[in-house]
Coordinates of C-alpha atoms in Angstrom, one line a residue:
Chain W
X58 CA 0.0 0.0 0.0
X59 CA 1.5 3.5 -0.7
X60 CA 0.4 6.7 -0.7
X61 CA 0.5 9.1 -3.4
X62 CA -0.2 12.5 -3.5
X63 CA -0.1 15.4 -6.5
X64 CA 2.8 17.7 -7.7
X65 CA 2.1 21.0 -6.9
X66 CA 4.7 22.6 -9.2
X67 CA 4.1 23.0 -13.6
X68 CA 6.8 21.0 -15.1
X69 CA 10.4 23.2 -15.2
X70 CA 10.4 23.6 -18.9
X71 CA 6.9 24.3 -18.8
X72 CA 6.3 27.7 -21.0
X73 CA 10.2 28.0 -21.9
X74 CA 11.6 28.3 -25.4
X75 CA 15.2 28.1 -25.6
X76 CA 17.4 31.3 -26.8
X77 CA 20.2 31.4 -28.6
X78 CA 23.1 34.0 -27.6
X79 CA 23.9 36.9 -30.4
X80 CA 27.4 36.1 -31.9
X81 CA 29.8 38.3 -30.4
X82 CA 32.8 40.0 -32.9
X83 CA 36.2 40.0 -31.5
X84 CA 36.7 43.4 -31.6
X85 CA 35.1 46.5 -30.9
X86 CA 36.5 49.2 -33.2
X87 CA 34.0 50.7 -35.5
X88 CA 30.9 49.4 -33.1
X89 CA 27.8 51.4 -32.3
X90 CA 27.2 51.6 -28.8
X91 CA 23.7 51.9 -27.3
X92 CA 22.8 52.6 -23.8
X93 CA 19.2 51.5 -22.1
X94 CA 18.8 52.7 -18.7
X95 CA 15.6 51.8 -16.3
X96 CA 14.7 53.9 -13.0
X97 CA 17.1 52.6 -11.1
X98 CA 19.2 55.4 -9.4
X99 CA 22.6 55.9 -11.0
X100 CA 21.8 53.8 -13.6
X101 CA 21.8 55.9 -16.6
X102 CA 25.3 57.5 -14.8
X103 CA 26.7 54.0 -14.5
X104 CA 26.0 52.8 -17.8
X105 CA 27.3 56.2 -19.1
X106 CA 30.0 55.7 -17.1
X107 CA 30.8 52.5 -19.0
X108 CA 30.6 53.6 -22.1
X109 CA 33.2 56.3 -21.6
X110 CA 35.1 53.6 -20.8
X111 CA 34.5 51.7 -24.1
X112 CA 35.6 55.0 -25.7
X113 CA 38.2 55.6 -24.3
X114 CA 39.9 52.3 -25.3
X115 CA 38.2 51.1 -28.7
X116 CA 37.6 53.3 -32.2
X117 CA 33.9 53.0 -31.1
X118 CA 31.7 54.8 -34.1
X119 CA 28.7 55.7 -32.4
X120 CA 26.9 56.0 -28.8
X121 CA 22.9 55.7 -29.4
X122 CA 20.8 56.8 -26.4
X123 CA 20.8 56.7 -23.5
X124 CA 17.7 55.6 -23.5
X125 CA 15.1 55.2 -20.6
X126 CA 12.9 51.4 -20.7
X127 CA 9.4 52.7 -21.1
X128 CA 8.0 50.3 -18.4
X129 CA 9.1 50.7 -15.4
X130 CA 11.6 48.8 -16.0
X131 CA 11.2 46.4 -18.9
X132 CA 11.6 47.7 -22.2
X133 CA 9.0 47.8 -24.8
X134 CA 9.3 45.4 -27.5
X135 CA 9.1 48.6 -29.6
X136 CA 11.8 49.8 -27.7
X137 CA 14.4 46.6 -27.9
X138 CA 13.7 46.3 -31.4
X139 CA 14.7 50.1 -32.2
X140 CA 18.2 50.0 -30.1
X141 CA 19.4 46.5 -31.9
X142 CA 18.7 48.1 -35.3
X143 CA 21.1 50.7 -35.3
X144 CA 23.2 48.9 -32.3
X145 CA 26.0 46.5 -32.9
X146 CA 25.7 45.7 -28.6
X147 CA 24.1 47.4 -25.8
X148 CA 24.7 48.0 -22.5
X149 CA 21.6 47.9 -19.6
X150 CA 20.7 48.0 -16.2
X151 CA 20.9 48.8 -13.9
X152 CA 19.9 45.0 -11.8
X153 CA 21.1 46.4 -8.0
X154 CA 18.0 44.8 -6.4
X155 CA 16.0 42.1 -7.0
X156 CA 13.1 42.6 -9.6
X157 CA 15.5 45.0 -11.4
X158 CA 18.3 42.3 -11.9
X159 CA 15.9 39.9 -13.0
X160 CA 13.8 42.6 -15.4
X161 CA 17.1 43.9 -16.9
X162 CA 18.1 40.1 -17.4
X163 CA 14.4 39.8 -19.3
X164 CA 15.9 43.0 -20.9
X165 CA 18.9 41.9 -21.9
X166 CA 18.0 38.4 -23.5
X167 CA 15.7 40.1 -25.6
X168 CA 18.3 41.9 -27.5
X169 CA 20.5 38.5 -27.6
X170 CA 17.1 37.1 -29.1
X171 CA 17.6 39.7 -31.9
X172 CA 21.4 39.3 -32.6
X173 CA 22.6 41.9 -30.4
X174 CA 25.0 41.2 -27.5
X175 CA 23.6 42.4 -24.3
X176 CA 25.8 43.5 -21.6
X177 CA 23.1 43.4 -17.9
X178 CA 25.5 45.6 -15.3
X179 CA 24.0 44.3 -11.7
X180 CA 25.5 43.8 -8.1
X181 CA 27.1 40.6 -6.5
X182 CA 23.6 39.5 -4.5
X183 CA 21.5 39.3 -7.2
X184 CA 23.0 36.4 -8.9
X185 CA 20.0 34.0 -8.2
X186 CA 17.7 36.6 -9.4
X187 CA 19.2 36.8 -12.8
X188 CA 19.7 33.3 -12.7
X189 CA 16.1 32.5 -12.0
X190 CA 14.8 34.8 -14.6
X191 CA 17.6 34.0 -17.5
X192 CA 16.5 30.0 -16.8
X193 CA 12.6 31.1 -17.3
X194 CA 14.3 32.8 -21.0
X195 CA 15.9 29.9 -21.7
X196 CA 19.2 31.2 -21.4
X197 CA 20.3 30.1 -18.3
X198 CA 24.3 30.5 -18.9
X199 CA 23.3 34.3 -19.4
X200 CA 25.8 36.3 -18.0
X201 CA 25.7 39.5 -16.4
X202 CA 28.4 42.3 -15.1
X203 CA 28.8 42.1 -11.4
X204 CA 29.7 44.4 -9.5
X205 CA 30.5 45.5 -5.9
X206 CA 27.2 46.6 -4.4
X207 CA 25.5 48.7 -3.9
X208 CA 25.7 50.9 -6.7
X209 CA 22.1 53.7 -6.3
X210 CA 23.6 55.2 -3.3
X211 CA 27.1 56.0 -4.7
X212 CA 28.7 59.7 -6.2
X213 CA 29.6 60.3 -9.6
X214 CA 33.5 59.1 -8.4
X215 CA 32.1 56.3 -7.1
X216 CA 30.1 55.5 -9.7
X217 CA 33.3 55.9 -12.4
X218 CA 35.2 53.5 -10.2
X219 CA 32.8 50.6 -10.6
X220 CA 32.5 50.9 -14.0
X221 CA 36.5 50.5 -14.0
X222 CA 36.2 47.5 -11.7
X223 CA 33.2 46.5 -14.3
X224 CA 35.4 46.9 -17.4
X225 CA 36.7 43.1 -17.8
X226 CA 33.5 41.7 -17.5
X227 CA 32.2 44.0 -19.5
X228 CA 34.8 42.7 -22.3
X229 CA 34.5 39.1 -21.4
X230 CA 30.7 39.3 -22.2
X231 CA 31.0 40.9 -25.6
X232 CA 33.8 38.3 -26.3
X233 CA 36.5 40.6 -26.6
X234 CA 39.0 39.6 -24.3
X235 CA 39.3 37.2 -21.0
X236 CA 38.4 38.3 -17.9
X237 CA 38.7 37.1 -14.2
X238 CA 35.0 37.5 -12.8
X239 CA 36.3 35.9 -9.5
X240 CA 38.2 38.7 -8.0
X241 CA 35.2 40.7 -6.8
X242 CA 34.7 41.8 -3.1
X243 CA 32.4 39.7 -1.9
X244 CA 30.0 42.5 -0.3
X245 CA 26.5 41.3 -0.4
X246 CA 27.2 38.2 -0.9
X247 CA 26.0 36.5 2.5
X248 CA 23.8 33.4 2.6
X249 CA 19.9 33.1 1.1
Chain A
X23 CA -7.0 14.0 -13.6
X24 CA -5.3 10.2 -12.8
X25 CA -2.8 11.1 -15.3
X26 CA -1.3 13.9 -13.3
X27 CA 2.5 13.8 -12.6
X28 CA 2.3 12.5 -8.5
X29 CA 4.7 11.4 -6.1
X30 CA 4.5 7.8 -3.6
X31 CA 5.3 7.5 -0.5
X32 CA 4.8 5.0 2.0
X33 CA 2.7 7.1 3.6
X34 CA 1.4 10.6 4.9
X35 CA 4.2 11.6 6.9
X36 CA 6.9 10.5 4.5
X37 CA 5.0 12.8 1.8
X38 CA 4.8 15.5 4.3
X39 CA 8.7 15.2 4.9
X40 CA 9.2 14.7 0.8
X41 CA 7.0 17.7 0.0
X42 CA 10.1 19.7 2.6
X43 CA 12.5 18.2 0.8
X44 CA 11.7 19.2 -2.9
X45 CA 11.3 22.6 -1.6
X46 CA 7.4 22.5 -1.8
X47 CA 6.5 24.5 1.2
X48 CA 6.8 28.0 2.9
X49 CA 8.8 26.2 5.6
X50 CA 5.7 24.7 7.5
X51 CA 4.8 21.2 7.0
X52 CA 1.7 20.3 4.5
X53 CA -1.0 18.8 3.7
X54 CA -0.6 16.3 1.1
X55 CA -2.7 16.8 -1.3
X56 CA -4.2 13.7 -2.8
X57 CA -6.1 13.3 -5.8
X58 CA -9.2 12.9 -3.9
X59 CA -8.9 16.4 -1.8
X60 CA -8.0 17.9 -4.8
X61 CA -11.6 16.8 -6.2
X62 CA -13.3 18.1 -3.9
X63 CA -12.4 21.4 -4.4
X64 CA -12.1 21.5 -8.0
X65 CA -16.0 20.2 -8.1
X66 CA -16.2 23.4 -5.7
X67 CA -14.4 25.6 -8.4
X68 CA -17.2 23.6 -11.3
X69 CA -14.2 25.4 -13.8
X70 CA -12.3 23.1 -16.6
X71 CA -8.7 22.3 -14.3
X72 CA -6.6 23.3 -16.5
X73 CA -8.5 26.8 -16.7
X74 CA -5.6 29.4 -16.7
X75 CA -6.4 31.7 -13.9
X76 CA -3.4 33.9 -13.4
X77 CA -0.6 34.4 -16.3
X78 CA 2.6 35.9 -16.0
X79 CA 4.1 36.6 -19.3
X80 CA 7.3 38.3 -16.9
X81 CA 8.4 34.2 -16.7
X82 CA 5.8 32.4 -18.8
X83 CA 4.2 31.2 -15.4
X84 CA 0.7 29.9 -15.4
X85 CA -1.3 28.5 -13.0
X86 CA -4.3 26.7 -13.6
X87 CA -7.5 26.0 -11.5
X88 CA -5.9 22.4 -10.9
X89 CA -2.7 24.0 -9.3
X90 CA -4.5 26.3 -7.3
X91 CA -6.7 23.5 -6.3
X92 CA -3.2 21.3 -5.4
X93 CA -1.9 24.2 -3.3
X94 CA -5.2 25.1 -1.6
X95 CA -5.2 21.5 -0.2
X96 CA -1.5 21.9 1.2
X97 CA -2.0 25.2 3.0
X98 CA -4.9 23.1 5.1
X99 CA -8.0 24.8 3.0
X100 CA -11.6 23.7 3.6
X101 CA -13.2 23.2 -0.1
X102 CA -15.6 26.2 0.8
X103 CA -12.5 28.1 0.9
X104 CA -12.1 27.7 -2.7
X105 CA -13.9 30.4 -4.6
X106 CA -12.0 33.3 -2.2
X107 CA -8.7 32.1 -3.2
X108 CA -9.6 32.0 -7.3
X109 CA -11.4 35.2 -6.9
X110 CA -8.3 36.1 -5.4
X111 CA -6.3 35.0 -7.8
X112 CA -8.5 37.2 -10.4
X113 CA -7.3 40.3 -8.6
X114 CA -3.9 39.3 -9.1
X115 CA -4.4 38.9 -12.8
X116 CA -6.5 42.4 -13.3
X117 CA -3.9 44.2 -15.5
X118 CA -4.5 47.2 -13.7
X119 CA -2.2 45.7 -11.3
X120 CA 0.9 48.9 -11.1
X121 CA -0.3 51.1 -13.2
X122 CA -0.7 48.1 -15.9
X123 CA 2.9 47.8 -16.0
X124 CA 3.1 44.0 -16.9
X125 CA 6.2 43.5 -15.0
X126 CA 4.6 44.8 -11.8
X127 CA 3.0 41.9 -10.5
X128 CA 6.6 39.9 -11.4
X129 CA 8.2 42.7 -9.3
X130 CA 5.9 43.5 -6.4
X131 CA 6.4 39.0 -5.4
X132 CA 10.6 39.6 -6.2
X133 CA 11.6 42.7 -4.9
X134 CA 14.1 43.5 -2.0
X135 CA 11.1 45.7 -0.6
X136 CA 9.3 42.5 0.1
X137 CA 5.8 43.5 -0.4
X138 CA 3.8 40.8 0.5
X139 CA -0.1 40.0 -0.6
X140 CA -3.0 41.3 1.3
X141 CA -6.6 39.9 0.6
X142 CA -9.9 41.7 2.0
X143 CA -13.1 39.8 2.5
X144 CA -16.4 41.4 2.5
X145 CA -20.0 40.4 2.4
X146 CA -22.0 37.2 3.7
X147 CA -19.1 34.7 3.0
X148 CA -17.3 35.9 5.5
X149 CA -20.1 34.5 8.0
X150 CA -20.6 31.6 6.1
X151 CA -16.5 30.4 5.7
X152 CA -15.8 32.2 9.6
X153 CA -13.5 34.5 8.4
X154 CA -12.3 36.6 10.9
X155 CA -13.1 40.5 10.7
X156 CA -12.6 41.3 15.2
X157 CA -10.2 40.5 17.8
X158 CA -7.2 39.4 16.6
X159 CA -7.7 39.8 12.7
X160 CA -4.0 39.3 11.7
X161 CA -4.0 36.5 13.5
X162 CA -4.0 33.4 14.9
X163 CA -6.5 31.5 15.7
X164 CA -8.8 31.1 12.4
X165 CA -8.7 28.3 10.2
X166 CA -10.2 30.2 7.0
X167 CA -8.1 33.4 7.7
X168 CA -4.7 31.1 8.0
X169 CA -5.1 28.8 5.4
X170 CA -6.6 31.2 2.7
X171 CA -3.9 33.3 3.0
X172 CA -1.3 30.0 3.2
X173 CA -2.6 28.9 0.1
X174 CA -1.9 32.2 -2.2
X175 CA 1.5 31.9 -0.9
X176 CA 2.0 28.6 -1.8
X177 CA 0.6 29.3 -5.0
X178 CA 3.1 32.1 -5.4
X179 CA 5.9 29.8 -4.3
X180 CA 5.0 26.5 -6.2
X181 CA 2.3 27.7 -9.2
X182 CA 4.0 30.6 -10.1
X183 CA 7.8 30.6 -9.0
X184 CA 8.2 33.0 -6.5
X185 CA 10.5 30.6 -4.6
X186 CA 12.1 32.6 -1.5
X187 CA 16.4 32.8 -1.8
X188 CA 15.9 32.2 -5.7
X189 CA 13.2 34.6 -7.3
X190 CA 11.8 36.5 -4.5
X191 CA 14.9 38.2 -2.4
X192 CA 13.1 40.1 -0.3
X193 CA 15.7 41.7 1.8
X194 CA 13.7 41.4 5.2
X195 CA 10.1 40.3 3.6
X196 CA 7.4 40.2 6.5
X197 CA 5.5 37.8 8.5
X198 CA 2.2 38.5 6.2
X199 CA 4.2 36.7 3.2
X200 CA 3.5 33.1 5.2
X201 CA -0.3 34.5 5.3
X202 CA -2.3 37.6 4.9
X203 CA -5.9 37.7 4.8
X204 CA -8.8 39.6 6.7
X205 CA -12.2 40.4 6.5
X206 CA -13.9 44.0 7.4
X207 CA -15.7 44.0 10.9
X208 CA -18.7 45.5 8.4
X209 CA -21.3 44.9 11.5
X210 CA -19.1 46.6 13.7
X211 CA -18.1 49.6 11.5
X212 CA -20.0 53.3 11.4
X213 CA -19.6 53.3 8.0
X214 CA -20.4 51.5 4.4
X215 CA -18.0 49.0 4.0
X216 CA -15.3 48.4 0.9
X217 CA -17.5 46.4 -1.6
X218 CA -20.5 49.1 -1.0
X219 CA -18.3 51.9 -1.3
X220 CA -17.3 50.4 -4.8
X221 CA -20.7 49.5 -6.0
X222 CA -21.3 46.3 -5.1
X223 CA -24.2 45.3 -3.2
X224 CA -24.1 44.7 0.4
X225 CA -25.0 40.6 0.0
X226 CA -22.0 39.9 -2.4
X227 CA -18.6 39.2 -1.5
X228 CA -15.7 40.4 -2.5
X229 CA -12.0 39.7 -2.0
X230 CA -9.5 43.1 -2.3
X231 CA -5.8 42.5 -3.0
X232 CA -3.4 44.6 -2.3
X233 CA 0.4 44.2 -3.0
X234 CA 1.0 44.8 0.6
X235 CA 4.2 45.7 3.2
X236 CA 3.5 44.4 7.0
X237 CA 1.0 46.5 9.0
X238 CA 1.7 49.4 11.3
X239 CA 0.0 49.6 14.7
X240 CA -1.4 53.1 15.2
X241 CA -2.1 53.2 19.0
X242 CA -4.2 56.0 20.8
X243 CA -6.7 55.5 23.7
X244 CA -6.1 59.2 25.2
X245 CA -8.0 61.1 22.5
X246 CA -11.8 61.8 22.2
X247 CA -11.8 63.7 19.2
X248 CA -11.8 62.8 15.3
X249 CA -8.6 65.0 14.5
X250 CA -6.7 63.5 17.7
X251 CA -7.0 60.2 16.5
X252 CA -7.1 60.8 12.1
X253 CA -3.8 62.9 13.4
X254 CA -1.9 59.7 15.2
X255 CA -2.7 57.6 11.8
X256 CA -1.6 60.4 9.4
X257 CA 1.7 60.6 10.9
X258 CA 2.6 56.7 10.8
X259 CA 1.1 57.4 7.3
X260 CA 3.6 60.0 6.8
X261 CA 6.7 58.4 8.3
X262 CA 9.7 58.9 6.5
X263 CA 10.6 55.3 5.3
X264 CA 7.6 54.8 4.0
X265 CA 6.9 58.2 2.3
X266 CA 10.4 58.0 0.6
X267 CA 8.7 55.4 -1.3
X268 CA 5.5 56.9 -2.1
X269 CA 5.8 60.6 -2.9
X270 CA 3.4 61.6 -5.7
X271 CA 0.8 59.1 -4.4
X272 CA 0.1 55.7 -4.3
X273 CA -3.1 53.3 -2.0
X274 CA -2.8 52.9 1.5
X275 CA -4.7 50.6 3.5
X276 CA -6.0 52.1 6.8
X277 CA -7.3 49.1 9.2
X278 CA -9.0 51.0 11.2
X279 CA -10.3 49.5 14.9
X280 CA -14.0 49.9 15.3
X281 CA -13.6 52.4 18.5
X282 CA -11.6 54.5 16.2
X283 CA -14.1 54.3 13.8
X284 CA -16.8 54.8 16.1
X285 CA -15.0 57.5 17.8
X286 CA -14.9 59.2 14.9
X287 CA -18.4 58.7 13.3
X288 CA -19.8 59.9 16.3
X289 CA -18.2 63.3 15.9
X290 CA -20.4 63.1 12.6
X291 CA -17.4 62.2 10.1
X292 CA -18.3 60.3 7.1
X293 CA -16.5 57.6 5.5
X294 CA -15.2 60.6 2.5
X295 CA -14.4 62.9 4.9
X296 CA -12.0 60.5 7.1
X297 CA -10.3 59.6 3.7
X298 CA -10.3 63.9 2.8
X299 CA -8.8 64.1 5.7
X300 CA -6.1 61.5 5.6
X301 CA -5.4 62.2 2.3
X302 CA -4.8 65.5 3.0
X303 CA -2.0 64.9 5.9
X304 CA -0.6 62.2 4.7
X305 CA 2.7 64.6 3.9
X306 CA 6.2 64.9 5.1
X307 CA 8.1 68.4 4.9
X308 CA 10.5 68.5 2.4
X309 CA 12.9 69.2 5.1
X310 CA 12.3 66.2 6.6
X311 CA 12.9 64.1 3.4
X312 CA 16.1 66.3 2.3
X313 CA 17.8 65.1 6.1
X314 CA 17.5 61.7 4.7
X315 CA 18.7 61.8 1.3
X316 CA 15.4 62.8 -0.6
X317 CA 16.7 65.9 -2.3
X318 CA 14.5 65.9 -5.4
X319 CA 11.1 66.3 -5.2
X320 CA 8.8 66.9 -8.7
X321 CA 7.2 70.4 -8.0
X322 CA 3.7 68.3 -8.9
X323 CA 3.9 66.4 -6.4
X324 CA 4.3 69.4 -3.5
X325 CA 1.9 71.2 -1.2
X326 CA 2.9 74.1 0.8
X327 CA 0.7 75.0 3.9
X328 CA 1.4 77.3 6.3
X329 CA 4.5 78.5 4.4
X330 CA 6.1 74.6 4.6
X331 CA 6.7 72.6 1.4
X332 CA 5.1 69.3 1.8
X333 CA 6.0 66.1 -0.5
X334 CA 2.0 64.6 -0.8
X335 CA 1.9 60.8 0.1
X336 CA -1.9 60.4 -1.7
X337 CA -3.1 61.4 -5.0
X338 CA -6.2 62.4 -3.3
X339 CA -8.6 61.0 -1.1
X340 CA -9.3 57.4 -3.3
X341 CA -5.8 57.0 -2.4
X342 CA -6.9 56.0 1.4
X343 CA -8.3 52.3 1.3
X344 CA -10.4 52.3 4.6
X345 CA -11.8 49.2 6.2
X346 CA -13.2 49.3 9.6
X347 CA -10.9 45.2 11.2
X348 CA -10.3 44.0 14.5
X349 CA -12.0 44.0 17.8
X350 CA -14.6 46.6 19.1
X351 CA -11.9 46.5 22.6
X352 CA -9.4 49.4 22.1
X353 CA -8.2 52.7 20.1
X354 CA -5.8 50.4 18.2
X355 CA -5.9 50.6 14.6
X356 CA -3.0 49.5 11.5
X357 CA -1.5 51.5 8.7
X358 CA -0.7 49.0 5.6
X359 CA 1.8 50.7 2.7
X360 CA 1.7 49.7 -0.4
X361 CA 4.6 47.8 -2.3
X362 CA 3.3 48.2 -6.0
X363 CA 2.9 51.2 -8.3
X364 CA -0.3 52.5 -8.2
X365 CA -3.6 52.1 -9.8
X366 CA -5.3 54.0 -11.3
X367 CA -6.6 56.8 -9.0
X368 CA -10.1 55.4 -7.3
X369 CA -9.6 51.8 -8.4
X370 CA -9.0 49.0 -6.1
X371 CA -8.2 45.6 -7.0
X372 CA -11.5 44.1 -6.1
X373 CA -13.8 41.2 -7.5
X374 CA -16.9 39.3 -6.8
X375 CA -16.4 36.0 -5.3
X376 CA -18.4 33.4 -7.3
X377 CA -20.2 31.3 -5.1
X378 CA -23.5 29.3 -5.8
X379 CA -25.5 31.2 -3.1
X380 CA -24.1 34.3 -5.1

C-alpha cells in the first residue's frame, strides 16, 4: 500500500523556449554603442560611465541613447527592437536589487534574441535573481556584469570606479577579451 | 486527472517530509494533497482544471484552477474556501495591477522591498466560511483566515515561481508573506463598507488584494476627538521610510479598529471625509525628506501649507483604502503601505467572489 499524492509545481520547462546567444565579434572598433537605462538610481550614470570607458579604449563609431525602458523597468518590444537596429551591442541595467536584476536580465536576453549582445550591469547579491529569470528565458548561462554593491547610493566618483572594476567583465561578455570574474569583493554576498 | 504527474510515498508523513524536501513549502509542513482532496475542491471551483487563472508573461508562469486546487489543499483549506482564493487570484491577474505595467506583478512578489499580498473579504461569506473581521484579525486562531492566505503563498511559491532565496529576495520580507488575509468587521463599522463603497451590493462578497508591506499599529486610547486620533494615523502614514517610497501618491490601506471608527463617526465624520482628511495629511516636509537623502522632489507632487513645502503621500482621497478590522476592545488601529505602483486613482483591486449562493 502507498500513498500518493499530486505535484504541486508545472513542469520546469513548462512555458520555456530556448534562446540562442547573439554572436559576439572579437573586436570592438568601429561598433555602435547603445545605452538602455531603467529607474534605477545611477543607472543611466553607471552605464554612461561605462561607455566612456569603451571609448576611451576602442575606435567606437557611435553612442545611441541613453535611453530610458518605457515600463518601469522592462523595455517595450518597440523599444528593444529600435536600439538592436542601429546597435551593434548594448549596454543595460541597472539589476542592484531584486526585480530589477531579474527585469534587466528579461531585458537583456531580448536583445541576444535579436542578434545583439547584451551586456546586464548588476550587483554581486542578485545572482540567483538573474539566474532564475535567464532559466525562465531559456538562457540560463546568461551572463551579467557584477559588480560590488551597492551601486544607487554612490557619487559620480564612485560610480566611475565601478565601472572601471566592471570593465573586464564588461569585455569578457562581448567576447572581446578574458576576464577574471572571481576577484570581486564579496559585499553582499551573505547566505539566502 | 489520474494522469497527473504524483509522487509515492509509503505514507502521509513521509509525503509531508518529501514535500520539505523538494522545496514544496513555505517552511511549515503540508497537507498532502491527494487526488481525492484535490476533487473536492475543484467540483467546488465547477471550472475546466486546466483553466488558466493567473498568467505571467514576466516568466511564462501559469497557473491553472488544478494547481491552485493542489496548493489550496496543502496550506490546510476547507473546499468552501475555494472560490476566495480563485477570486483572489483574479485580482492578481487584473492588469490594472501597477499602473498596468506588466512587469509589476513579477516585481511586487521579487523585490528587495518584500511586499507581501494582502486579501480583504467582505459580504455574507465571511459569516458563512468564519473568516475573521474582530479581535485578533491578523492572526491566529482562524482556520479560514490562516489557510486562505497559506494557500496564495504557496501558489506564489509552487504555481507561479516565487520561490524565496531564488526569485523573491526580499531583503527582510514580513511575516504576512507566510499568510495575509482579513475580513472587514462591516457589522461593527460606522460606515459602508469596501465592496458598498465600490458598488457592489451589500450581499456579495468580495476579495481586495493589495500588494502589501506588513502592518503598522497606530495606537491612541487618550484622545476623544476625530482630529486627535485621524492625526496619530496620518503621521505613521507619513513616516519617512515609507513616504520615501511613495511621494506623488500611491493606495494605503487604513485598518482601522471599530472604537476608532466609532469615535470618529460619532463626531459626525463620514466615510469621505475620514479619507479627505487622511489624504490631506498624509505629507512629510520637504525638510524632513532632504535630512535623509530625498533631495528631489517633482514640484507636482508638493503642497505648501502654512509656508512649509510638503512632498503629498496620496493622489487624493481614493488613495486612502479604509476598512473598519479588528476587535470593538481598544483605540488600536493599522496602517498598511503599499509595495506596488499604483492604480489608477479610485480603483481598487476588487472582484466578486463566485459562489452558488451568489
Amino acid at each position: 500500500m502507498t500513498f500518493r499524492a499530486l505535484i504541486p509545481v508545472p513542469d520546469p520547462a513548462d512555458g520555456v523556449e530556448t534562446t540562442v546567444a547573439a554572436d559576439r565579434a572579437s573586436r570592438l572598433d568601429g561598433a555602435t554603442i547603445g545605452i538602455m537605462y531603467n529607474c534605477k538610481p545611477n543607472s543611466r550614470e553607471m552605464l554612461t560611465a561605462i561607455a566612456d570607458l569603451l571609448c576611451e579604449g576602442y575606435a567606437i563609431r557611435e553612442v545611441v541613447g541613453p535611453v530610458q525602458t518605457e515600463g518601469i523597468l522592462l523595455a517595450s518590444q518597440e523599444q528593444i527592437d529600435d536600439m538592436a537596429s542601429k546597435c551593434d551591442i548594448v549596454l543595460h541595467g541597472l539589476g542592484d536589487c531584486s526585480s530589477c536584476s531579474a527585469l534587466s536580465t528579461h531585458n537583456g536576453i531580448a536583445f541576444e534574441r535579436l542578434g545583439v549582445p547584451a551586456v546586464v550591469v548588476g550587483t554581486i547579491p542578485f545572482e540567483k535573481s538573474v539566474k532564475a529569470m535567464a532559466t525562465r528565458q531559456g538562457y540560463p548561462d546568461f551572463q551579467f556584469v557584477k559588480v560590488t554593491h551597492p551601486l544607487s547610493s554612490l557619487d559620480a566618483d564612485a560610480i566611475r570606479a565601478r565601472a572601471r572594476e566592471a570593465l573586464p567583465q564588461v569585455l569578457a561578455i562581448l567576447g572581446v577579451s578574458e576576464a577574471a570574474t572571481d576577484e570581486l569583493t564579496p559585499v553582499g554576498a551573505g547566505r539566502a | 486527472m489520474s494522469a497527473y504527474p504524483s509522487v509515492e510515498t509509503a505514507d502521509a508523513l513521509e509525503a509531508i517530509e518529501l514535500f520539505v524536501e523538494r522545496g514544496w513549502t513555505d517552511g511549515l509542513p503540508v497537507i498532502p494533497p491527494t487526488e481525492a482532496a484535490v476533487a473536492e475542491f475543484l467540483a467546488v471551483a465547477g471550472l475546466d482544471p486546466d483553466e488558466v487563472v493567473l498568467n505571467i508573461p514576466t516568466t511564462h508562469r501559469r497557473v491553472t484552477v488544478r494547481l491552485a486546487a493542489i496548493n489550496a489543499v496543502m496550506a490546510g483549506c476547507l473546499p468552501g474556501y475555494f472560490p476566495v482564493i480563485l477570486a483572489a487570484l483574479r485580482g492578481w491577474a487584473d492588469d490594472r495591477w501597477g499602473s498596468g505595467d506588466p512587469a509589476m506583478f513579477y516585481a511586487s512578489n521579487t523585490s528587495t522591498g518584500g511586499g507581501g499580498q494582502l486579501l480583504i473579504v467582505n459580504g455574507p461569506i465571511r459569516d458563512a466560511l468564519e473568516i475573521n473581521s474582530g479581535v485578533n484579525v491578523y492572526g491566529p486562531g482562524r482556520r479560514a483566515n490562516a489557510t486562505i492566505g497559506r494557500a496564495m503563498r504557496l501558489i506564489q511559491i509552487n504555481a507561479a515561481g516565487f520561490v524565496p532565496g531564488q526569485v523573491d529576495n526580499a531583503s527582510q520580507g514580513h511575516p504576512g508573506k507566510y499568510s495575509f488575509c482579513i475580513a472587514e468587521n462591516e457589522e461593527d463599522s460606522p460606515w459602508e463598507p469596501l465592496h458598498v463603497e465600490c458598488g457592489f451590493g451589500p450581499g456579495e462578497s468580495t476579495v481586495t488584494t493589495v500588494s502589501a508591506r506588513s502592518p503598522e499599529p497606530v495606537e491612541n486610547r487618550m484622545s476623544n476627538t476625530a482630529e486627535g486620533i485621524l492625526y496619530t494615523i496620518a503621521d505613521t502614514m507619513s513616516r519617512l521610510g515609507a513616504m520615501v517610497n511613495s511621494v506623488g501618491g500611491t493606495v494605503k490601506v487604513v485598518v482601522m479598529g471599530p472604537e476608532h471608527a466609532n469615535t470618529i463617526a460619532g463626531h459626525g465624520w463620514t466615510k469621505q471625509d475620514v479619507k479627505r482628511f487622511l489624504a490631506e495629511h498624509n505629507r512629510r516636509s520637504l525638510a524632513d525628506l532632504a535630512r535623509v537623502g530625498m533631495t528631489e522632489v517633482p514640484e507636482e507632487y508638493t503642497v505648501t501649507v502654512d509656508g512649509v513645502r510638503y512632498a503629498r503621500g496620496c493622489r487624493g482621497p481614493e488613495d486612502v483604502l479604509l476598512v473598519v478590522a479588528g476587535g470593538y476592545n481598544a483605540g488600536v488601529s493599522s496602517v498598511i503601505t503599499n509595495w506596488a505602483y499604483a492604480p489608477p486613482l479610485g480603483e481598487y483591486i476588487i472582484t466578486p467572489i463566485a459562489t452558488e449562493r451568489g
